mmCIF file of C-alpha atoms in Angstrom:
data_model
loop_
_atom_site.group_PDB
_atom_site.id
_atom_site.type_symbol
_atom_site.label_atom_id
_atom_site.label_comp_id
_atom_site.label_asym_id
_atom_site.label_seq_id
_atom_site.Cartn_x
_atom_site.Cartn_y
_atom_site.Cartn_z
ATOM 1 C CA MET A 1 -25.051 -40.808 -15.961
ATOM 2 C CA LEU A 2 -27.804 -38.517 -17.306
ATOM 3 C CA GLN A 3 -28.159 -36.930 -13.874
ATOM 4 C CA ARG A 4 -24.426 -36.249 -13.826
ATOM 5 C CA ILE A 5 -24.518 -34.567 -17.255
ATOM 6 C CA ILE A 6 -27.484 -32.385 -16.227
ATOM 7 C CA PHE A 7 -25.675 -31.419 -13.024
ATOM 8 C CA THR A 8 -22.471 -30.484 -14.937
ATOM 9 C CA ILE A 9 -24.421 -28.410 -17.483
ATOM 10 C CA THR A 10 -26.295 -26.598 -14.682
ATOM 11 C CA LEU A 11 -23.027 -25.873 -12.884
ATOM 12 C CA PHE A 12 -21.415 -24.609 -16.082
ATOM 13 C CA LEU A 13 -24.352 -22.361 -16.924
ATOM 14 C CA SER A 14 -24.598 -20.981 -13.404
ATOM 15 C CA PHE A 15 -20.971 -19.894 -13.648
ATOM 16 C CA ASN A 16 -21.410 -18.317 -17.056
ATOM 17 C CA PHE A 17 -24.704 -16.509 -16.901
ATOM 18 C CA VAL A 18 -24.331 -14.802 -13.567
ATOM 19 C CA SER A 19 -24.930 -11.067 -13.391
ATOM 20 C CA GLN A 20 -21.278 -10.158 -12.899
ATOM 21 C CA ALA A 21 -20.848 -7.927 -15.911
ATOM 22 C CA GLN A 22 -17.685 -5.884 -15.527
ATOM 23 C CA SER A 23 -18.457 -2.184 -15.778
ATOM 24 C CA LYS A 24 -16.118 0.783 -16.339
ATOM 25 C CA ALA A 25 -16.368 1.565 -12.631
ATOM 26 C CA ASP A 26 -15.374 -2.022 -11.761
ATOM 27 C CA VAL A 27 -12.197 -1.566 -13.783
ATOM 28 C CA MET A 28 -11.395 1.959 -12.640
ATOM 29 C CA LYS A 29 -11.623 1.126 -8.942
ATOM 30 C CA PHE A 30 -8.252 -0.573 -9.364
ATOM 31 C CA ARG A 31 -6.644 2.732 -10.332
ATOM 32 C CA GLY A 32 -3.662 3.648 -8.228
ATOM 33 C CA VAL A 33 -2.858 0.099 -7.083
ATOM 34 C CA PHE A 34 0.694 0.573 -8.392
ATOM 35 C CA GLU A 35 0.941 4.286 -7.706
ATOM 36 C CA VAL A 36 4.302 5.439 -6.369
ATOM 37 C CA HIS A 37 3.917 7.334 -3.115
ATOM 38 C CA ASN A 38 7.016 9.447 -3.126
ATOM 39 C CA HIS A 39 6.475 12.688 -1.262
ATOM 40 C CA PRO A 40 9.830 14.181 -0.289
ATOM 41 C CA ASP A 41 9.772 16.242 2.892
ATOM 42 C CA SER A 42 9.018 19.867 2.020
ATOM 43 C CA TYR A 43 10.303 21.137 5.423
ATOM 44 C CA GLU A 44 7.290 23.410 5.908
ATOM 45 C CA TYR A 45 8.232 23.994 9.546
ATOM 46 C CA ALA A 46 11.442 25.692 8.371
ATOM 47 C CA LYS A 47 9.605 28.065 6.053
ATOM 48 C CA ASN A 48 7.611 30.022 8.608
ATOM 49 C CA ALA A 49 10.388 31.913 10.391
ATOM 50 C CA LYS A 50 9.156 34.593 12.806
ATOM 51 C CA ASN A 51 12.274 36.749 13.222
ATOM 52 C CA GLU A 52 15.657 37.476 11.584
ATOM 53 C CA VAL A 53 17.531 34.877 13.644
ATOM 54 C CA GLN A 54 15.066 32.171 12.635
ATOM 55 C CA VAL A 55 15.312 33.312 8.981
ATOM 56 C CA VAL A 56 19.112 32.818 9.059
ATOM 57 C CA PHE A 57 18.977 29.430 10.746
ATOM 58 C CA SER A 58 16.052 28.216 8.631
ATOM 59 C CA GLY A 59 17.979 29.279 5.498
ATOM 60 C CA LEU A 60 21.082 27.389 6.632
ATOM 61 C CA PHE A 61 18.931 24.391 7.475
ATOM 62 C CA LEU A 62 17.210 24.378 4.073
ATOM 63 C CA PHE A 63 20.546 24.792 2.244
ATOM 64 C CA TYR A 64 21.975 21.854 4.188
ATOM 65 C CA LYS A 65 18.881 19.686 3.647
ATOM 66 C CA TYR A 66 18.472 20.371 -0.086
ATOM 67 C CA PHE A 67 22.107 20.450 -1.247
ATOM 68 C CA ILE A 68 24.198 18.459 1.223
ATOM 69 C CA SER A 69 22.036 16.053 3.225
ATOM 70 C CA SER A 70 20.198 14.981 0.051
ATOM 71 C CA GLN A 71 23.500 13.518 -1.236
ATOM 72 C CA ASP A 72 24.512 11.883 2.013
ATOM 73 C CA ARG A 73 24.043 8.250 2.951
ATOM 74 C CA ALA A 74 21.815 7.582 6.005
ATOM 75 C CA SER A 75 24.224 8.374 8.825
ATOM 76 C CA CYS A 76 22.203 9.966 11.668
ATOM 77 C CA VAL A 77 20.949 7.399 14.199
ATOM 78 C CA PHE A 78 18.093 9.546 15.519
ATOM 79 C CA HIS A 79 14.560 10.486 14.582
ATOM 80 C CA PRO A 80 14.143 13.425 14.081
ATOM 81 C CA SER A 81 17.589 13.826 12.517
ATOM 82 C CA CYS A 82 20.185 16.082 14.176
ATOM 83 C CA SER A 83 19.581 18.953 11.722
ATOM 84 C CA VAL A 84 15.803 18.880 12.262
ATOM 85 C CA TYR A 85 16.348 18.631 16.020
ATOM 86 C CA ALA A 86 18.699 21.636 15.928
ATOM 87 C CA LEU A 87 16.230 23.788 14.018
ATOM 88 C CA GLN A 88 13.292 22.795 16.235
ATOM 89 C CA LYS A 89 15.325 23.438 19.377
ATOM 90 C CA ILE A 90 16.475 26.871 18.155
ATOM 91 C CA GLN A 91 12.902 27.746 17.183
ATOM 92 C CA LYS A 92 11.670 26.700 20.607
ATOM 93 C CA ASN A 93 14.421 27.770 23.033
ATOM 94 C CA GLY A 94 16.483 30.354 21.155
ATOM 95 C CA VAL A 95 20.009 30.294 19.690
ATOM 96 C CA ALA A 96 22.102 29.809 22.857
ATOM 97 C CA GLU A 97 20.125 26.933 24.392
ATOM 98 C CA GLY A 98 19.427 25.459 20.937
ATOM 99 C CA ALA A 99 23.149 25.438 20.055
ATOM 100 C CA LEU A 100 24.070 23.745 23.333
ATOM 101 C CA ALA A 101 21.333 21.111 22.932
ATOM 102 C CA THR A 102 22.475 20.479 19.346
ATOM 103 C CA PHE A 103 26.076 20.021 20.460
ATOM 104 C CA ASP A 104 24.828 17.571 23.090
ATOM 105 C CA ARG A 105 22.815 15.748 20.399
ATOM 106 C CA PHE A 106 25.899 15.474 18.119
ATOM 107 C CA CYS A 107 27.797 13.865 21.002
ATOM 108 C CA ARG A 108 25.029 11.310 21.465
ATOM 109 C CA CYS A 109 24.627 10.567 17.737
ATOM 110 C CA ASN A 110 26.593 7.312 17.607
ATOM 111 C CA ALA A 111 26.096 3.553 17.603
ATOM 112 C CA PHE A 112 26.590 3.305 21.387
ATOM 113 C CA SER A 113 23.365 5.250 22.120
ATOM 114 C CA ALA A 114 21.034 2.449 21.053
ATOM 115 C CA LYS A 115 20.383 1.074 24.537
ATOM 116 C CA ASN A 116 19.171 4.450 25.879
ATOM 117 C CA TYR A 117 16.320 5.109 23.421
ATOM 118 C CA GLU A 118 13.202 3.511 22.068
ATOM 119 C CA THR A 119 12.944 2.792 18.357
ATOM 120 C CA TYR A 120 10.725 5.012 16.221
ATOM 121 C CA GLN A 121 8.393 2.682 14.276
ATOM 122 C CA GLY A 122 8.230 4.704 11.068
ATOM 123 C CA THR A 123 11.958 4.934 10.420
ATOM 124 C CA GLN A 124 13.410 2.277 12.772
ATOM 125 C CA LEU A 125 15.734 4.955 14.167
ATOM 126 C CA LEU A 126 16.278 5.962 17.805
ATOM 127 C CA TYR A 127 13.507 8.257 19.003
ATOM 128 C CA ASP A 128 14.721 11.509 20.573
ATOM 129 C CA PRO A 129 12.244 14.354 19.965
ATOM 130 C CA VAL A 130 12.521 17.954 21.160
ATOM 131 C CA GLU A 131 10.945 17.974 24.637
ATOM 132 C CA MET B 1 -60.935 -26.176 40.179
ATOM 133 C CA THR B 2 -57.786 -26.346 42.242
ATOM 134 C CA VAL B 3 -54.411 -26.477 40.566
ATOM 135 C CA ASN B 4 -51.489 -28.157 42.193
ATOM 136 C CA PRO B 5 -49.109 -25.342 43.342
ATOM 137 C CA ASN B 6 -46.104 -27.235 41.947
ATOM 138 C CA ALA B 7 -47.770 -27.569 38.550
ATOM 139 C CA ARG B 8 -48.624 -23.851 38.598
ATOM 140 C CA LYS B 9 -44.992 -23.041 39.366
ATOM 141 C CA LEU B 10 -43.862 -25.275 36.521
ATOM 142 C CA LEU B 11 -46.316 -23.683 34.120
ATOM 143 C CA PHE B 12 -45.140 -20.225 35.103
ATOM 144 C CA ILE B 13 -41.470 -21.099 34.536
ATOM 145 C CA LEU B 14 -42.331 -22.671 31.170
ATOM 146 C CA PHE B 15 -44.359 -19.645 30.088
ATOM 147 C CA PHE B 16 -41.587 -17.272 31.227
ATOM 148 C CA ASN B 17 -38.914 -19.159 29.305
ATOM 149 C CA ILE B 18 -40.961 -19.394 26.103
ATOM 150 C CA SER B 19 -41.867 -15.705 26.186
ATOM 151 C CA PHE B 20 -38.198 -14.838 26.772
ATOM 152 C CA ILE B 21 -37.154 -16.892 23.746
ATOM 153 C CA ILE B 22 -39.810 -15.180 21.577
ATOM 154 C CA VAL B 23 -38.749 -11.700 22.763
ATOM 155 C CA ALA B 24 -35.064 -12.575 22.163
ATOM 156 C CA ALA B 25 -35.830 -13.913 18.677
ATOM 157 C CA GLN B 26 -37.711 -10.756 17.790
ATOM 158 C CA SER B 27 -34.922 -8.515 18.979
ATOM 159 C CA LEU B 28 -32.348 -10.553 17.016
ATOM 160 C CA SER B 29 -34.286 -10.149 13.787
ATOM 161 C CA GLN B 30 -34.632 -6.460 14.610
ATOM 162 C CA VAL B 31 -30.858 -6.224 14.999
ATOM 163 C CA LEU B 32 -30.422 -7.753 11.560
ATOM 164 C CA GLN B 33 -33.031 -5.400 10.118
ATOM 165 C CA VAL B 34 -31.269 -2.366 11.583
ATOM 166 C CA ALA B 35 -27.928 -3.679 10.334
ATOM 167 C CA ASN B 36 -29.302 -4.102 6.820
ATOM 168 C CA GLN B 37 -30.832 -0.615 6.914
ATOM 169 C CA GLN B 38 -27.519 0.913 7.967
ATOM 170 C CA TYR B 39 -25.694 -1.111 5.312
ATOM 171 C CA ASN B 40 -28.064 -0.004 2.554
ATOM 172 C CA ALA B 41 -27.724 3.610 3.715
ATOM 173 C CA GLY B 42 -23.930 3.330 3.440
ATOM 174 C CA ASN B 43 -23.273 3.724 7.203
ATOM 175 C CA TYR B 44 -20.735 0.921 7.215
ATOM 176 C CA SER B 45 -19.266 1.363 10.697
ATOM 177 C CA MET B 46 -22.741 1.395 12.260
ATOM 178 C CA ALA B 47 -23.854 -1.572 10.154
ATOM 179 C CA LEU B 48 -20.708 -3.449 11.143
ATOM 180 C CA LYS B 49 -21.467 -3.006 14.855
ATOM 181 C CA GLU B 50 -25.002 -4.308 14.385
ATOM 182 C CA TYR B 51 -23.886 -7.268 12.278
ATOM 183 C CA GLN B 52 -21.253 -8.212 14.830
ATOM 184 C CA ARG B 53 -23.876 -7.982 17.577
ATOM 185 C CA TYR B 54 -26.085 -10.266 15.522
ATOM 186 C CA LEU B 55 -23.221 -12.737 14.996
ATOM 187 C CA PHE B 56 -22.571 -12.800 18.738
ATOM 188 C CA PHE B 57 -26.025 -14.336 19.319
ATOM 189 C CA ASP B 58 -26.247 -16.356 16.120
ATOM 190 C CA SER B 59 -22.941 -17.908 15.122
ATOM 191 C CA ASN B 60 -24.546 -19.834 12.238
ATOM 192 C CA ALA B 61 -25.645 -16.738 10.368
ATOM 193 C CA ALA B 62 -26.756 -16.657 6.747
ATOM 194 C CA PRO B 63 -23.925 -16.198 4.179
ATOM 195 C CA GLU B 64 -25.317 -12.760 3.244
ATOM 196 C CA VAL B 65 -24.436 -11.564 6.741
ATOM 197 C CA TYR B 66 -20.792 -12.579 6.267
ATOM 198 C CA ASP B 67 -20.850 -11.047 2.797
ATOM 199 C CA HIS B 68 -22.203 -7.752 4.145
ATOM 200 C CA ILE B 69 -19.664 -7.732 7.000
ATOM 201 C CA GLY B 70 -16.907 -8.274 4.420
ATOM 202 C CA SER B 71 -18.285 -5.407 2.364
ATOM 203 C CA CYS B 72 -18.435 -3.139 5.451
ATOM 204 C CA PHE B 73 -14.781 -3.872 6.262
ATOM 205 C CA GLN B 74 -13.828 -3.324 2.611
ATOM 206 C CA ASN B 75 -15.564 0.056 2.566
ATOM 207 C CA LEU B 76 -13.760 0.940 5.790
ATOM 208 C CA ASN B 77 -10.445 -0.008 4.110
ATOM 209 C CA GLN B 78 -9.826 -2.934 6.487
ATOM 210 C CA PHE B 79 -9.025 -5.345 3.708
ATOM 211 C CA ASP B 80 -7.548 -8.177 5.787
ATOM 212 C CA LYS B 81 -10.752 -8.530 7.814
ATOM 213 C CA ALA B 82 -12.887 -8.079 4.694
ATOM 214 C CA ALA B 83 -11.046 -10.993 3.025
ATOM 215 C CA GLU B 84 -11.624 -13.126 6.130
ATOM 216 C CA TYR B 85 -15.406 -12.560 6.011
ATOM 217 C CA TYR B 86 -15.649 -13.006 2.241
ATOM 218 C CA ASP B 87 -13.901 -16.319 2.788
ATOM 219 C CA LYS B 88 -16.570 -17.295 5.348
ATOM 220 C CA ALA B 89 -19.277 -16.214 2.900
ATOM 221 C CA PHE B 90 -17.617 -18.308 0.164
ATOM 222 C CA PHE B 91 -17.771 -21.451 2.275
ATOM 223 C CA THR B 92 -21.321 -20.749 3.505
ATOM 224 C CA TYR B 93 -22.941 -19.958 0.139
ATOM 225 C CA SER B 94 -24.376 -22.945 -1.646
ATOM 226 C CA SER B 95 -24.908 -21.344 -5.084
ATOM 227 C CA ASN B 96 -21.887 -21.256 -7.402
ATOM 228 C CA GLU B 97 -22.830 -17.810 -8.634
ATOM 229 C CA LEU B 98 -22.623 -16.316 -5.158
ATOM 230 C CA LYS B 99 -19.562 -18.378 -4.313
ATOM 231 C CA SER B 100 -17.686 -16.910 -7.291
ATOM 232 C CA LYS B 101 -18.846 -13.400 -6.341
ATOM 233 C CA ALA B 102 -17.506 -13.841 -2.800
ATOM 234 C CA LEU B 103 -14.229 -15.201 -4.194
ATOM 235 C CA PHE B 104 -13.788 -12.211 -6.528
ATOM 236 C CA ASN B 105 -14.432 -9.855 -3.607
ATOM 237 C CA LYS B 106 -11.834 -11.690 -1.548
ATOM 238 C CA VAL B 107 -9.289 -11.459 -4.371
ATOM 239 C CA GLU B 108 -10.043 -7.723 -4.720
ATOM 240 C CA CYS B 109 -9.183 -7.243 -1.035
ATOM 241 C CA MET B 110 -5.935 -9.167 -1.474
ATOM 242 C CA VAL B 111 -5.031 -6.966 -4.435
ATOM 243 C CA TYR B 112 -5.631 -3.845 -2.323
ATOM 244 C CA MET B 113 -3.383 -5.398 0.344
ATOM 245 C CA ARG B 114 -0.799 -5.975 -2.427
ATOM 246 C CA ASP B 115 -0.704 -9.668 -1.549
ATOM 247 C CA PHE B 116 -0.519 -10.640 -5.211
ATOM 248 C CA GLY B 117 0.835 -14.178 -4.692
ATOM 249 C CA LEU B 118 -2.084 -15.224 -2.498
ATOM 250 C CA ALA B 119 -4.587 -13.443 -4.742
ATOM 251 C CA LEU B 120 -3.158 -15.311 -7.739
ATOM 252 C CA ALA B 121 -3.487 -18.655 -5.938
ATOM 253 C CA GLU B 122 -7.146 -17.884 -5.164
ATOM 254 C CA ILE B 123 -8.017 -16.705 -8.660
ATOM 255 C CA LEU B 124 -6.354 -19.714 -10.269
ATOM 256 C CA SER B 125 -8.712 -21.962 -8.302
ATOM 257 C CA ILE B 126 -11.565 -20.766 -10.549
ATOM 258 C CA SER B 127 -12.367 -23.230 -13.318
ATOM 259 C CA ASP B 128 -10.783 -22.655 -16.769
ATOM 260 C CA THR B 129 -14.044 -23.532 -18.506
ATOM 261 C CA ILE B 130 -15.821 -20.290 -17.593
ATOM 262 C CA THR B 131 -16.770 -17.814 -20.308
ATOM 263 C CA GLY B 132 -18.438 -14.402 -20.605
ATOM 264 C CA ASP B 133 -18.222 -11.721 -17.938
ATOM 265 C CA VAL B 134 -16.821 -14.009 -15.255
ATOM 266 C CA TYR B 135 -14.006 -14.936 -17.626
ATOM 267 C CA TYR B 136 -13.179 -11.258 -18.310
ATOM 268 C CA LYS B 137 -13.241 -10.524 -14.594
ATOM 269 C CA LYS B 138 -10.959 -13.455 -13.862
ATOM 270 C CA GLU B 139 -8.499 -12.435 -16.596
ATOM 271 C CA PHE B 140 -8.523 -8.827 -15.366
ATOM 272 C CA LEU B 141 -7.667 -9.812 -11.798
ATOM 273 C CA LEU B 142 -5.080 -12.297 -13.093
ATOM 274 C CA GLY B 143 -3.476 -9.476 -15.085
ATOM 275 C CA ILE B 144 -3.223 -7.277 -11.977
ATOM 276 C CA CYS B 145 -1.736 -10.142 -9.930
ATOM 277 C CA TYR B 146 0.880 -10.968 -12.589
ATOM 278 C CA PHE B 147 1.682 -7.260 -12.935
ATOM 279 C CA GLY B 148 2.165 -6.979 -9.170
ATOM 280 C CA MET B 149 4.517 -9.959 -9.258
ATOM 281 C CA ASP B 150 6.570 -8.352 -12.078
ATOM 282 C CA ASP B 151 5.497 -11.123 -14.499
ATOM 283 C CA PHE B 152 4.762 -8.716 -17.351
ATOM 284 C CA ASP B 153 4.520 -11.355 -20.111
ATOM 285 C CA ASN B 154 1.648 -13.133 -18.375
ATOM 286 C CA ALA B 155 0.123 -9.783 -17.353
ATOM 287 C CA LYS B 156 0.061 -8.788 -21.042
ATOM 288 C CA ILE B 157 -1.730 -12.017 -22.012
ATOM 289 C CA SER B 158 -4.324 -11.629 -19.244
ATOM 290 C CA PHE B 159 -4.972 -7.927 -19.903
ATOM 291 C CA VAL B 160 -5.370 -8.601 -23.639
ATOM 292 C CA ASN B 161 -7.823 -11.404 -22.817
ATOM 293 C CA CYS B 162 -9.913 -8.918 -20.783
ATOM 294 C CA ILE B 163 -10.977 -7.254 -24.007
ATOM 295 C CA ALA B 164 -13.408 -8.963 -26.347
ATOM 296 C CA SER B 165 -11.698 -10.485 -29.400
ATOM 297 C CA CYS B 166 -13.757 -8.246 -31.732
ATOM 298 C CA ASP B 167 -11.976 -5.139 -30.373
ATOM 299 C CA GLN B 168 -8.615 -5.811 -32.030
ATOM 300 C CA ILE B 169 -7.444 -2.157 -31.937
ATOM 301 C CA LYS B 170 -7.509 -1.960 -28.138
ATOM 302 C CA ARG B 171 -5.913 -5.387 -27.856
ATOM 303 C CA GLN B 172 -3.052 -4.249 -30.104
ATOM 304 C CA LYS B 173 -2.651 -1.034 -28.116
ATOM 305 C CA ILE B 174 -2.224 -3.048 -24.896
ATOM 306 C CA GLU B 175 0.309 -5.307 -26.610
ATOM 307 C CA LYS B 176 2.190 -2.221 -27.773
ATOM 308 C CA ILE B 177 2.353 -0.850 -24.203
ATOM 309 C CA PHE B 178 3.753 -4.139 -22.915
ATOM 310 C CA ASN B 179 6.182 -4.583 -25.815
ATOM 311 C CA ARG B 180 7.816 -1.243 -24.974
ATOM 312 C CA LYS B 181 10.490 -2.615 -22.620
ATOM 313 C CA ARG B 182 11.439 0.794 -21.251
ATOM 314 C CA ASN B 183 7.988 1.006 -19.670
ATOM 315 C CA PHE B 184 8.921 -1.815 -17.310
ATOM 316 C CA TYR B 185 12.674 -2.260 -17.087
ATOM 317 C CA SER B 186 14.078 1.238 -17.381
ATOM 318 C CA PRO B 187 15.912 2.791 -15.581
ATOM 319 C CA ASN B 188 17.762 -0.179 -14.163
ATOM 320 C CA PRO B 189 18.739 0.575 -10.510
ATOM 321 C CA LYS B 190 21.939 -1.486 -10.739
ATOM 322 C CA THR B 191 23.039 0.312 -13.924
ATOM 323 C CA ALA B 192 22.258 3.672 -12.304
ATOM 324 C CA SER B 193 24.287 2.762 -9.231
ATOM 325 C CA THR B 194 27.240 1.543 -11.341
ATOM 326 C CA LEU B 195 27.183 4.735 -13.413
ATOM 327 C CA SER B 196 27.313 6.829 -10.238
ATOM 328 C CA MET B 197 30.234 4.736 -9.010
ATOM 329 C CA CYS B 198 32.092 5.480 -12.274
ATOM 330 C CA PHE B 199 31.335 9.199 -12.149
ATOM 331 C CA PRO B 200 29.255 10.981 -9.444
ATOM 332 C CA GLY B 201 25.921 12.238 -10.795
ATOM 333 C CA LEU B 202 25.900 10.052 -13.920
ATOM 334 C CA GLY B 203 23.391 7.564 -12.458
ATOM 335 C CA GLN B 204 21.047 10.396 -11.468
ATOM 336 C CA PHE B 205 21.210 11.828 -15.023
ATOM 337 C CA TYR B 206 20.510 8.339 -16.417
ATOM 338 C CA SER B 207 17.469 8.066 -14.085
ATOM 339 C CA GLY B 208 16.216 11.460 -15.269
ATOM 340 C CA ASP B 209 16.880 13.285 -11.990
ATOM 341 C CA ILE B 210 18.833 16.301 -13.276
ATOM 342 C CA ARG B 211 18.715 18.324 -10.024
ATOM 343 C CA ASN B 212 20.242 15.569 -7.916
ATOM 344 C CA GLY B 213 22.716 14.766 -10.684
ATOM 345 C CA LEU B 214 24.026 18.359 -10.788
ATOM 346 C CA ASN B 215 24.015 18.479 -7.002
ATOM 347 C CA SER B 216 26.155 15.336 -6.766
ATOM 348 C CA VAL B 217 28.640 16.548 -9.400
ATOM 349 C CA LEU B 218 29.039 19.962 -7.737
ATOM 350 C CA LEU B 219 29.398 18.580 -4.221
ATOM 351 C CA THR B 220 31.955 15.869 -4.964
ATOM 352 C CA SER B 221 33.952 17.937 -7.463
ATOM 353 C CA GLY B 222 33.955 20.877 -5.013
ATOM 354 C CA LEU B 223 35.356 18.627 -2.293
ATOM 355 C CA ALA B 224 37.918 17.198 -4.765
ATOM 356 C CA LEU B 225 39.052 20.731 -5.686
ATOM 357 C CA LEU B 226 39.396 21.558 -1.995
ATOM 358 C CA GLY B 227 41.576 18.447 -1.619
ATOM 359 C CA VAL B 228 43.799 19.514 -4.523
ATOM 360 C CA ARG B 229 44.132 23.001 -3.063
ATOM 361 C CA ILE B 230 45.139 21.643 0.354
ATOM 362 C CA ALA B 231 47.575 19.215 -1.297
ATOM 363 C CA LEU B 232 49.211 22.090 -3.238
ATOM 364 C CA ASN B 233 49.346 24.535 -0.320
ATOM 365 C CA GLN B 234 50.206 22.012 2.390
ATOM 366 C CA THR B 235 50.865 18.266 2.006
ATOM 367 C CA VAL B 236 49.141 15.363 0.254
ATOM 368 C CA TYR B 237 48.657 13.689 3.658
ATOM 369 C CA ASP B 238 46.800 16.748 4.971
ATOM 370 C CA ALA B 239 44.538 16.706 1.929
ATOM 371 C CA PHE B 240 43.936 12.985 2.262
ATOM 372 C CA PHE B 241 43.037 13.030 5.949
ATOM 373 C CA THR B 242 40.870 16.171 5.869
ATOM 374 C CA VAL B 243 38.948 15.865 2.619
ATOM 375 C CA MET B 244 38.918 12.142 1.821
ATOM 376 C CA PRO B 245 36.337 11.156 4.511
ATOM 377 C CA TRP B 246 33.943 13.808 3.126
ATOM 378 C CA ILE B 247 34.437 12.779 -0.487
ATOM 379 C CA GLN B 248 33.948 9.136 0.447
ATOM 380 C CA ARG B 249 30.750 10.017 2.352
ATOM 381 C CA TYR B 250 29.072 11.952 -0.449
ATOM 382 C CA TYR B 251 30.409 9.728 -3.243
ATOM 383 C CA GLN B 252 29.014 6.656 -1.466
ATOM 384 C CA GLY B 253 25.783 8.484 -0.563
ATOM 385 C CA GLY B 254 25.416 9.420 -4.252
ATOM 386 C CA TYR B 255 25.482 5.900 -5.631
ATOM 387 C CA ILE B 256 23.350 4.474 -2.796
ATOM 388 C CA ARG B 257 20.680 7.137 -3.318
ATOM 389 C CA THR B 258 20.829 6.721 -7.110
ATOM 390 C CA GLU B 259 19.619 3.156 -6.733
ATOM 391 C CA THR B 260 16.560 4.397 -4.792
ATOM 392 C CA ILE B 261 15.924 7.171 -7.341
ATOM 393 C CA ALA B 262 16.088 4.674 -10.243
ATOM 394 C CA THR B 263 13.838 2.184 -8.425
ATOM 395 C CA GLN B 264 11.208 4.890 -7.842
ATOM 396 C CA LYS B 265 11.460 6.125 -11.422
ATOM 397 C CA ARG B 266 11.027 2.585 -12.767
ATOM 398 C CA ALA B 267 8.024 2.016 -10.453
ATOM 399 C CA SER B 268 6.564 5.286 -11.710
ATOM 400 C CA ASN B 269 7.015 4.174 -15.376
ATOM 401 C CA ARG B 270 5.336 0.849 -14.589
ATOM 402 C CA SER B 271 2.484 2.653 -12.842
ATOM 403 C CA LYS B 272 1.956 4.861 -15.930
ATOM 404 C CA ALA B 273 1.857 1.791 -18.207
ATOM 405 C CA TYR B 274 -0.637 0.134 -15.848
ATOM 406 C CA GLU B 275 -2.905 3.197 -15.813
ATOM 407 C CA GLU B 276 -2.792 3.374 -19.639
ATOM 408 C CA THR B 277 -3.773 -0.309 -19.823
ATOM 409 C CA LEU B 278 -6.562 0.227 -17.305
ATOM 410 C CA ASN B 279 -7.958 3.129 -19.343
ATOM 411 C CA LEU B 280 -8.016 0.967 -22.479
ATOM 412 C CA ILE B 281 -9.803 -1.870 -20.661
ATOM 413 C CA ALA B 282 -12.298 0.587 -19.111
ATOM 414 C CA GLU B 283 -13.041 2.079 -22.559
ATOM 415 C CA SER B 284 -13.935 -1.386 -23.830
ATOM 416 C CA LYS B 285 -16.532 -1.863 -21.056
ATOM 417 C CA ASN B 286 -20.060 -0.455 -20.996
#
């Protein structure tokens, strides 16, 4: 019985007098655990237009993204979205080829396209980047 | 003196084996030494490689090795693996002091992984009879777990208990933060969504997002005006079939997005309250 009491007291003391004093740093390392990571896309790629044509199309793109697309429900099935694809294609291949590729993309942007594309992990949308 | 050739052969094999074991044992202790050096220098990825090499040859390693591996993974932000090794250290340590330390480290990793339910289950396994610094540490981690599980009443109790009872001012300040309901429950995403259903933009205004609120009002009212104009100049059917799909799209998009905006705003308010609480607790520590 005595042995049992001594054992319990030793156990109790070992739990209480350990050198686990909580410092300021110990508390502050839990900063940001509940931080909200909300970084809306700033469309940087649309802000470095190199010529007048790109300025016009980038402007239209930004207007659409900030004032129209921001109020829309998620309707495009692709990643990157059709508007981003259009801008990237125009920046890369010029207005004529970019417009044709965009028209082609619009025709493919529907629920029946799923079987032809892989899924993009980040957004779970169909992956169709500018080649 | 002549030695039997078979006996000489046997002696040679014996000597070779023993020397090999000694050389291997030396190199293993050297591996551990290098690992410890790297660990103490803060080169966690290098230390990890050495420790894992050591574990490959000695699967019954000392608990400190598991503890150090856990710490290496934690410093490399691989919290799931860190928790796994702290768990091994917990079961290998014989002293209660070190066991509790390993358990707290494991819970810390679970908190970083945002697995608050599991962390809570682990922390609740610690005896209720503890006092002093271990008690404050337990209450602090309990508070974080309850907070993460949206149980703000219990989080308040645990965070208040983190501060010594003699520091009543800080305790009251924490209670005040938690008693302010708007810190945790406002804006309500469902209310925001309903408001936007009643009138486009209203939910965004309620959530404090003025830009999106104005945007929604302008877009949907602009489309509605276009519909009226078409109805006056042509027919109501024309207006309905041309403008209605667009209005429906942006009206629906408005109230769906409002819910997300309100959820983020509420999470941001909760995060602010948490940071305020953390600052108060930190101020009470040395």
